XYZ file of C-alpha atoms in Angstrom:
405
model
C 20.478 -24.674 15.168
C 17.768 -25.888 17.573
C 18.959 -23.392 20.179
C 18.805 -20.578 17.625
C 15.220 -21.476 16.718
C 14.212 -21.634 20.369
C 15.593 -18.140 20.837
C 12.980 -16.843 18.370
C 10.015 -18.275 20.327
C 7.591 -16.197 22.434
C 4.160 -16.661 23.991
C 1.155 -15.882 21.780
C 0.197 -12.632 23.483
C -0.501 -9.114 22.282
C 2.350 -7.720 24.382
C 4.788 -10.174 22.782
C 3.593 -9.185 19.292
C 4.163 -5.535 20.130
C 7.701 -6.244 21.305
C 8.521 -7.541 17.828
C 7.530 -4.185 16.289
C 9.258 -0.782 16.351
C 6.005 0.974 17.373
C 2.279 0.353 17.613
C 1.087 0.001 13.994
C -2.087 1.604 12.687
C -2.891 -1.703 10.976
C -1.886 -4.927 12.729
C -2.708 -7.816 10.398
C -2.977 -11.437 11.502
C -3.138 -13.883 8.613
C -4.434 -17.426 8.507
C -3.384 -20.159 6.048
C -6.871 -21.694 5.813
C -10.423 -20.596 6.487
C -13.062 -21.884 8.869
C -10.953 -23.466 11.596
C -12.446 -22.660 15.002
C -9.124 -22.867 16.867
C -7.653 -20.101 14.706
C -10.718 -17.899 15.133
C -10.617 -18.426 18.904
C -6.956 -17.373 18.900
C -7.861 -14.265 16.871
C -10.557 -13.362 19.404
C -8.146 -13.812 22.300
C -5.534 -11.555 20.697
C -8.137 -8.903 19.877
C -9.343 -8.789 23.480
C -5.757 -8.266 24.638
C -5.167 -5.577 21.999
C -8.297 -3.774 23.175
C -7.555 -4.008 26.889
C -3.781 -3.504 26.796
C -2.915 -1.632 23.588
C -5.860 0.657 22.857
C -7.118 -0.983 19.670
C -10.798 -0.313 19.003
C -11.521 -1.803 15.556
C -11.424 -5.301 14.114
C -11.789 -5.913 10.388
C -12.263 -9.365 8.887
C -12.285 -10.834 5.393
C -15.991 -10.275 4.854
C -18.300 -8.115 2.715
C -17.740 -4.447 3.641
C -21.372 -3.490 3.014
C -22.780 -6.379 5.018
C -20.390 -5.564 7.847
C -22.218 -2.284 8.485
C -25.033 -4.315 10.075
C -22.600 -5.824 12.576
C -21.047 -2.434 13.318
C -24.483 -0.958 14.014
C -25.209 -3.813 16.403
C -21.983 -3.606 18.391
C -22.054 0.198 18.621
C -25.773 0.852 19.187
C -27.546 -2.479 19.661
C -29.467 -2.314 16.368
C -30.864 -5.763 15.491
C -30.134 -9.037 17.260
C -27.042 -11.207 17.466
C -28.679 -13.877 15.307
C -29.737 -11.379 12.652
C -26.466 -9.536 12.325
C -24.218 -12.589 12.282
C -26.398 -14.205 9.610
C -26.847 -11.102 7.474
C -23.729 -9.124 8.320
C -20.906 -11.653 7.832
C -20.472 -13.047 4.329
C -19.356 -16.438 2.997
C -21.645 -18.140 5.545
C -19.043 -17.463 8.244
C -21.598 -15.892 10.573
C -22.538 -19.407 11.647
C -19.075 -20.040 13.121
C -19.225 -20.047 16.918
C -16.086 -17.925 17.255
C -17.460 -15.214 14.952
C -20.696 -15.091 16.937
C -18.699 -14.909 20.166
C -16.593 -12.059 18.776
C -19.697 -10.008 17.959
C -21.359 -10.861 21.301
C -18.243 -9.838 23.265
C -17.846 -6.569 21.347
C -21.449 -5.582 22.093
C -21.042 -6.526 25.752
C -17.826 -4.500 25.984
C -19.532 -1.434 24.546
C -22.366 -1.475 27.107
C -20.255 -2.479 30.091
C -19.891 1.025 31.558
C -23.165 2.043 33.237
C -26.391 1.706 31.284
C -25.488 4.365 28.735
C -22.534 2.431 27.376
C -19.035 3.650 26.658
C -18.286 7.044 25.102
C -18.234 6.920 21.303
C -14.450 7.359 21.219
C -13.982 4.211 23.324
C -16.484 1.937 21.603
C -15.335 -1.078 19.652
C -16.046 -1.060 15.931
C -16.481 -3.908 13.458
C -15.739 -3.842 9.737
C -15.699 -6.169 6.790
C -12.964 -5.085 4.409
C -13.599 -7.361 1.416
C -15.654 -6.109 -1.490
C -19.150 -7.506 -2.088
C -17.664 -10.181 -4.304
C -15.923 -13.538 -4.401
C -13.833 -15.363 -6.920
C -17.060 -16.743 -8.459
C -19.350 -13.693 -8.497
C -19.813 -9.999 -7.779
C -22.797 -8.126 -6.386
C -24.991 -5.593 -8.144
C -23.814 -2.003 -7.592
C -27.352 -1.024 -6.570
C -26.922 -0.950 -2.790
C -23.741 1.123 -2.775
C -24.808 3.505 -5.565
C -28.275 4.221 -4.202
C -26.947 4.683 -0.655
C -24.343 7.172 -1.896
C -26.932 9.041 -3.973
C -29.391 9.094 -1.069
C -26.811 10.511 1.333
C -25.878 13.298 -1.079
C -29.463 14.057 -2.132
C -30.390 14.749 1.492
C -27.546 17.238 1.984
C -26.652 19.098 -1.223
C -28.482 21.177 -3.805
C -30.327 18.933 -6.255
C -28.741 20.827 -9.154
C -25.333 19.470 -8.094
C -26.376 15.837 -8.428
C -25.329 14.259 -11.739
C -28.542 12.231 -12.001
C -31.762 11.318 -10.225
C -32.407 8.173 -8.204
C -34.797 7.047 -10.959
C -32.021 7.298 -13.545
C -29.766 5.118 -11.399
C -32.522 2.559 -10.955
C -33.190 2.436 -14.704
C -29.517 2.045 -15.610
C -28.909 -0.662 -12.994
C -31.926 -2.679 -14.110
C -32.578 -6.147 -12.687
C -29.947 -7.168 -10.130
C -29.675 -10.682 -11.540
C -28.047 -9.338 -14.701
C -25.092 -8.313 -12.476
C -24.982 -11.497 -10.404
C -25.196 -13.912 -13.373
C -23.311 -17.020 -12.095
C -22.027 -17.967 -15.554
C -20.233 -14.646 -16.066
C -17.070 -15.671 -14.225
C -16.359 -18.509 -16.654
C -17.966 -16.869 -19.705
C -17.182 -13.147 -20.118
C -19.919 -12.798 -22.734
C -22.492 -13.362 -19.977
C -21.299 -10.284 -18.051
C -23.126 -6.961 -18.284
C -20.004 -5.090 -17.164
C -19.200 -3.519 -20.549
C -22.773 -2.675 -21.563
C -23.728 0.924 -22.380
C -25.635 1.132 -19.090
C -22.633 -0.080 -17.096
C -20.389 2.474 -18.788
C -22.827 5.267 -17.938
C -22.997 4.052 -14.331
C -19.192 4.149 -14.015
C -19.224 7.820 -14.995
C -22.062 8.608 -12.591
C -20.333 6.772 -9.746
C -17.225 8.857 -10.416
C -19.257 12.084 -10.433
C -21.087 11.173 -7.221
C -17.825 10.332 -5.471
C -16.252 13.588 -6.677
C -19.270 15.504 -5.340
C -18.882 13.750 -1.985
C -15.235 14.822 -1.827
C -15.955 18.368 -2.975
C -18.635 18.851 -0.289
C -16.594 17.359 2.580
C -16.532 20.422 4.909
C -20.300 20.856 4.643
C -21.114 17.151 4.910
C -19.022 16.518 8.024
C -20.751 19.442 9.743
C -24.276 18.697 8.489
C -24.139 14.969 9.269
C -21.137 13.514 11.104
C -17.702 12.189 10.340
C -19.020 8.641 10.788
C -21.819 9.243 8.263
C -19.344 10.807 5.853
C -16.944 7.866 6.320
C -19.795 5.500 5.528
C -20.651 7.483 2.399
C -17.018 7.223 1.326
C -17.334 3.448 1.724
C -20.398 3.541 -0.546
C -18.386 5.462 -3.129
C -15.359 3.126 -2.991
C -17.614 0.105 -3.239
C -19.699 1.410 -6.126
C -16.706 2.432 -8.229
C -14.814 -0.755 -7.321
C -17.723 -3.022 -8.210
C -18.344 -1.300 -11.539
C -14.645 -1.541 -12.374
C -14.690 -5.239 -11.411
C -17.762 -5.933 -13.547
C -16.150 -4.134 -16.486
C -13.200 -6.498 -16.400
C -15.414 -9.550 -15.868
C -16.563 -8.896 -19.433
C -12.960 -8.814 -20.679
C -11.649 -11.590 -22.933
C -7.915 -10.865 -22.784
C -5.364 -13.263 -21.207
C -4.915 -10.803 -18.304
C -8.572 -11.064 -17.234
C -8.151 -13.167 -14.077
C -4.995 -11.333 -13.021
C -6.919 -8.070 -13.244
C -9.892 -9.425 -11.288
C -7.727 -10.780 -8.462
C -5.797 -7.506 -8.327
C -8.979 -5.418 -8.301
C -10.420 -7.403 -5.404
C -7.302 -6.826 -3.293
C -7.246 -3.176 -4.339
C -10.758 -2.780 -2.915
C -9.568 -4.501 0.260
C -6.541 -2.203 0.519
C -8.622 0.936 0.047
C -10.913 -0.178 2.872
C -7.923 -0.928 5.117
C -6.373 2.476 4.467
C -9.679 4.153 5.344
C -9.726 2.231 8.632
C -6.156 3.314 9.333
C -7.296 6.951 9.166
C -9.719 6.266 12.027
C -7.167 4.761 14.425
C -5.327 1.504 15.090
C -7.155 -1.538 13.741
C -6.652 -5.293 14.005
C -7.084 -7.111 10.695
C -7.802 -10.795 10.124
C -7.855 -12.545 6.753
C -6.051 -15.166 4.716
C -2.251 -14.842 4.677
C -2.398 -14.358 0.915
C -4.421 -11.135 1.282
C -2.220 -9.648 4.010
C 1.354 -10.575 3.062
C 3.769 -7.948 1.789
C 4.745 -9.828 -1.363
C 2.770 -10.785 -4.448
C 0.060 -13.398 -4.119
C -0.211 -16.318 -6.517
C -2.972 -18.732 -7.384
C -3.420 -21.545 -9.859
C -6.603 -20.825 -11.835
C -8.382 -22.699 -14.582
C -6.655 -20.330 -17.040
C -3.225 -20.982 -15.500
C -1.211 -19.275 -12.739
C -1.940 -15.667 -11.832
C -0.102 -13.290 -9.515
C -1.010 -9.880 -8.124
C -0.163 -7.480 -5.318
C -2.082 -8.336 -2.165
C -4.044 -5.868 -0.031
C -1.303 -6.124 2.593
C 1.398 -5.305 0.054
C -0.564 -2.255 -1.101
C -1.270 -1.062 2.452
C 2.328 -1.683 3.509
C 3.637 0.357 0.573
C 1.527 3.294 1.748
C 1.909 2.968 5.522
C 5.445 1.651 5.913
C 6.152 0.701 9.536
C 2.563 1.567 10.457
C 1.544 -1.698 8.775
C 2.528 -4.935 10.514
C 1.884 -8.492 9.352
C 1.923 -11.640 11.446
C 1.363 -14.837 9.464
C -0.130 -18.012 10.901
C 1.361 -21.440 10.150
C 0.048 -24.862 11.137
C 1.402 -28.277 11.951
C -1.561 -30.591 11.341
C -5.197 -30.371 10.267
C -5.777 -34.105 10.448
C -9.501 -33.930 9.689
C -8.541 -32.441 6.310
C -5.710 -34.895 5.638
C -2.900 -32.511 6.614
C -0.647 -34.681 8.794
C 2.680 -34.134 10.571
C 4.879 -31.838 8.467
C 8.141 -33.221 7.050
C 11.096 -32.372 9.353
C 12.969 -30.511 6.613
C 10.177 -27.898 6.213
C 9.768 -24.753 8.311
C 6.561 -26.193 9.731
C 8.411 -29.412 10.548
C 11.139 -27.528 12.434
C 8.504 -25.594 14.406
C 6.492 -28.750 15.026
C 9.480 -30.186 16.900
C 9.214 -27.385 19.476
C 7.494 -28.330 22.760
C 4.900 -25.538 22.603
C 1.365 -26.267 21.339
C 1.317 -22.743 19.981
C 3.905 -19.998 19.910
C 4.837 -16.655 18.403
C 7.978 -16.651 16.275
C 10.199 -13.681 15.516
C 10.110 -14.213 11.747
C 13.144 -12.120 10.696
C 15.289 -13.795 13.377
C 14.040 -17.217 12.285
C 14.946 -16.407 8.689
C 18.463 -15.505 9.852
C 18.745 -18.674 11.939
C 17.708 -20.808 8.962
C 19.746 -18.936 6.377
C 22.132 -21.840 5.778
C 19.539 -24.595 6.224
C 17.350 -23.911 3.171
C 14.138 -25.537 4.418
C 12.085 -27.318 1.792
C 8.668 -25.955 0.834
C 5.836 -27.933 2.388
C 3.307 -29.422 -0.034
C -0.256 -29.600 1.246
C -2.438 -32.563 0.238
C -5.493 -30.345 0.790
C -6.197 -27.393 -1.491
C -7.698 -25.402 1.401
C -4.403 -24.980 3.275
C -1.493 -22.849 2.043
C 1.872 -23.626 3.740
C 4.546 -21.028 4.431
C 6.956 -20.113 1.665
C 10.404 -20.613 3.287
C 11.953 -18.126 0.877
C 9.866 -15.263 2.277
C 9.971 -15.754 6.046
C 11.497 -12.335 6.674
C 8.635 -10.599 4.827
C 6.440 -10.998 7.914
C 7.019 -9.419 11.322
C 6.078 -12.599 13.145
C 4.610 -16.067 12.750
C 1.975 -17.590 14.993
C 2.506 -21.349 14.901
C -0.304 -23.698 15.979
C 0.874 -27.296 16.287
C -2.414 -29.161 15.852
C -5.772 -27.793 14.692
C -8.669 -29.924 15.949
C -11.918 -30.326 14.085
C -14.352 -27.570 15.061
């Protein structure tokens, strides 16, 4: 059995990842089983550089606010702002402070200006995207930014008579932003404004504005640019997604949390599919958002399960979506010690490599008669592999020991 496992092992390199796949995917997703570990972010950066230089990838998308990410994209493509500003304001969850995220943004900007003083042609420039919605499990943003940006784009380009409302009407219906960001609303649906009369009216207007954007596509692409139109589409997806999310935050049925988790990943999937239209993109997020099977989580209301963004994108793209999970041996500074030998992580930990790429379907075949035990993590922030679903990923990056950042 040890020989069989060793036969599935490769170096952690972009070329080796590609050899596991039938063709270059439009979306190549690398998952992580925990957030905030510098070693994993450094590995992500290394793979992205190789994908850019060897495989023609030009976009990276991370698990971060899609609206905030526009600031980072503007910086790496045109130098707008400073590195400090865009990493602080353009990467959500406080992750802009991580050294590896700052280095990623710095390298992307340097790559884009490396050819002469004028920079690379637009078609060769690297692009950055956040693909999460402007929300987290504890809160959701006001729809103001996305709605007003969409309205402003359309108002500048189409006949005023075609607009379903004025900017003043939007502002009045949205009202104070803190009514949307009320922290207590996640635990107490009655504190949500998502099913108010104003919110219902805004959902209809967001739908009408998005329909107008679609109906005017030939004119808008010519009058502005495809990039500007793509950005307006992001505004529309975000506005309608946020208003839908807020609506269900006010729900009191037993399916409330299942719906909210599913809606978040639906917003992620829609953003990923839009990126896939633009060209091959490298995606980085938690394994649970990128896997092809349902995700599960234990909530205060009990267990919930929903289709992940990766499952939704994979269903649409087929072989043009690829998923490589990451698994870990130890995170000793978080109390995650040497994995038990009978687990998948324990079997991989016995390999001599500090890190390696595993052919996941071949590993699943090699272990078919072994039935590895599920690993149980003592730390809530780390999610081990599910041995029953090894073959659902195209590969596994295994990192033996994760040091403290």
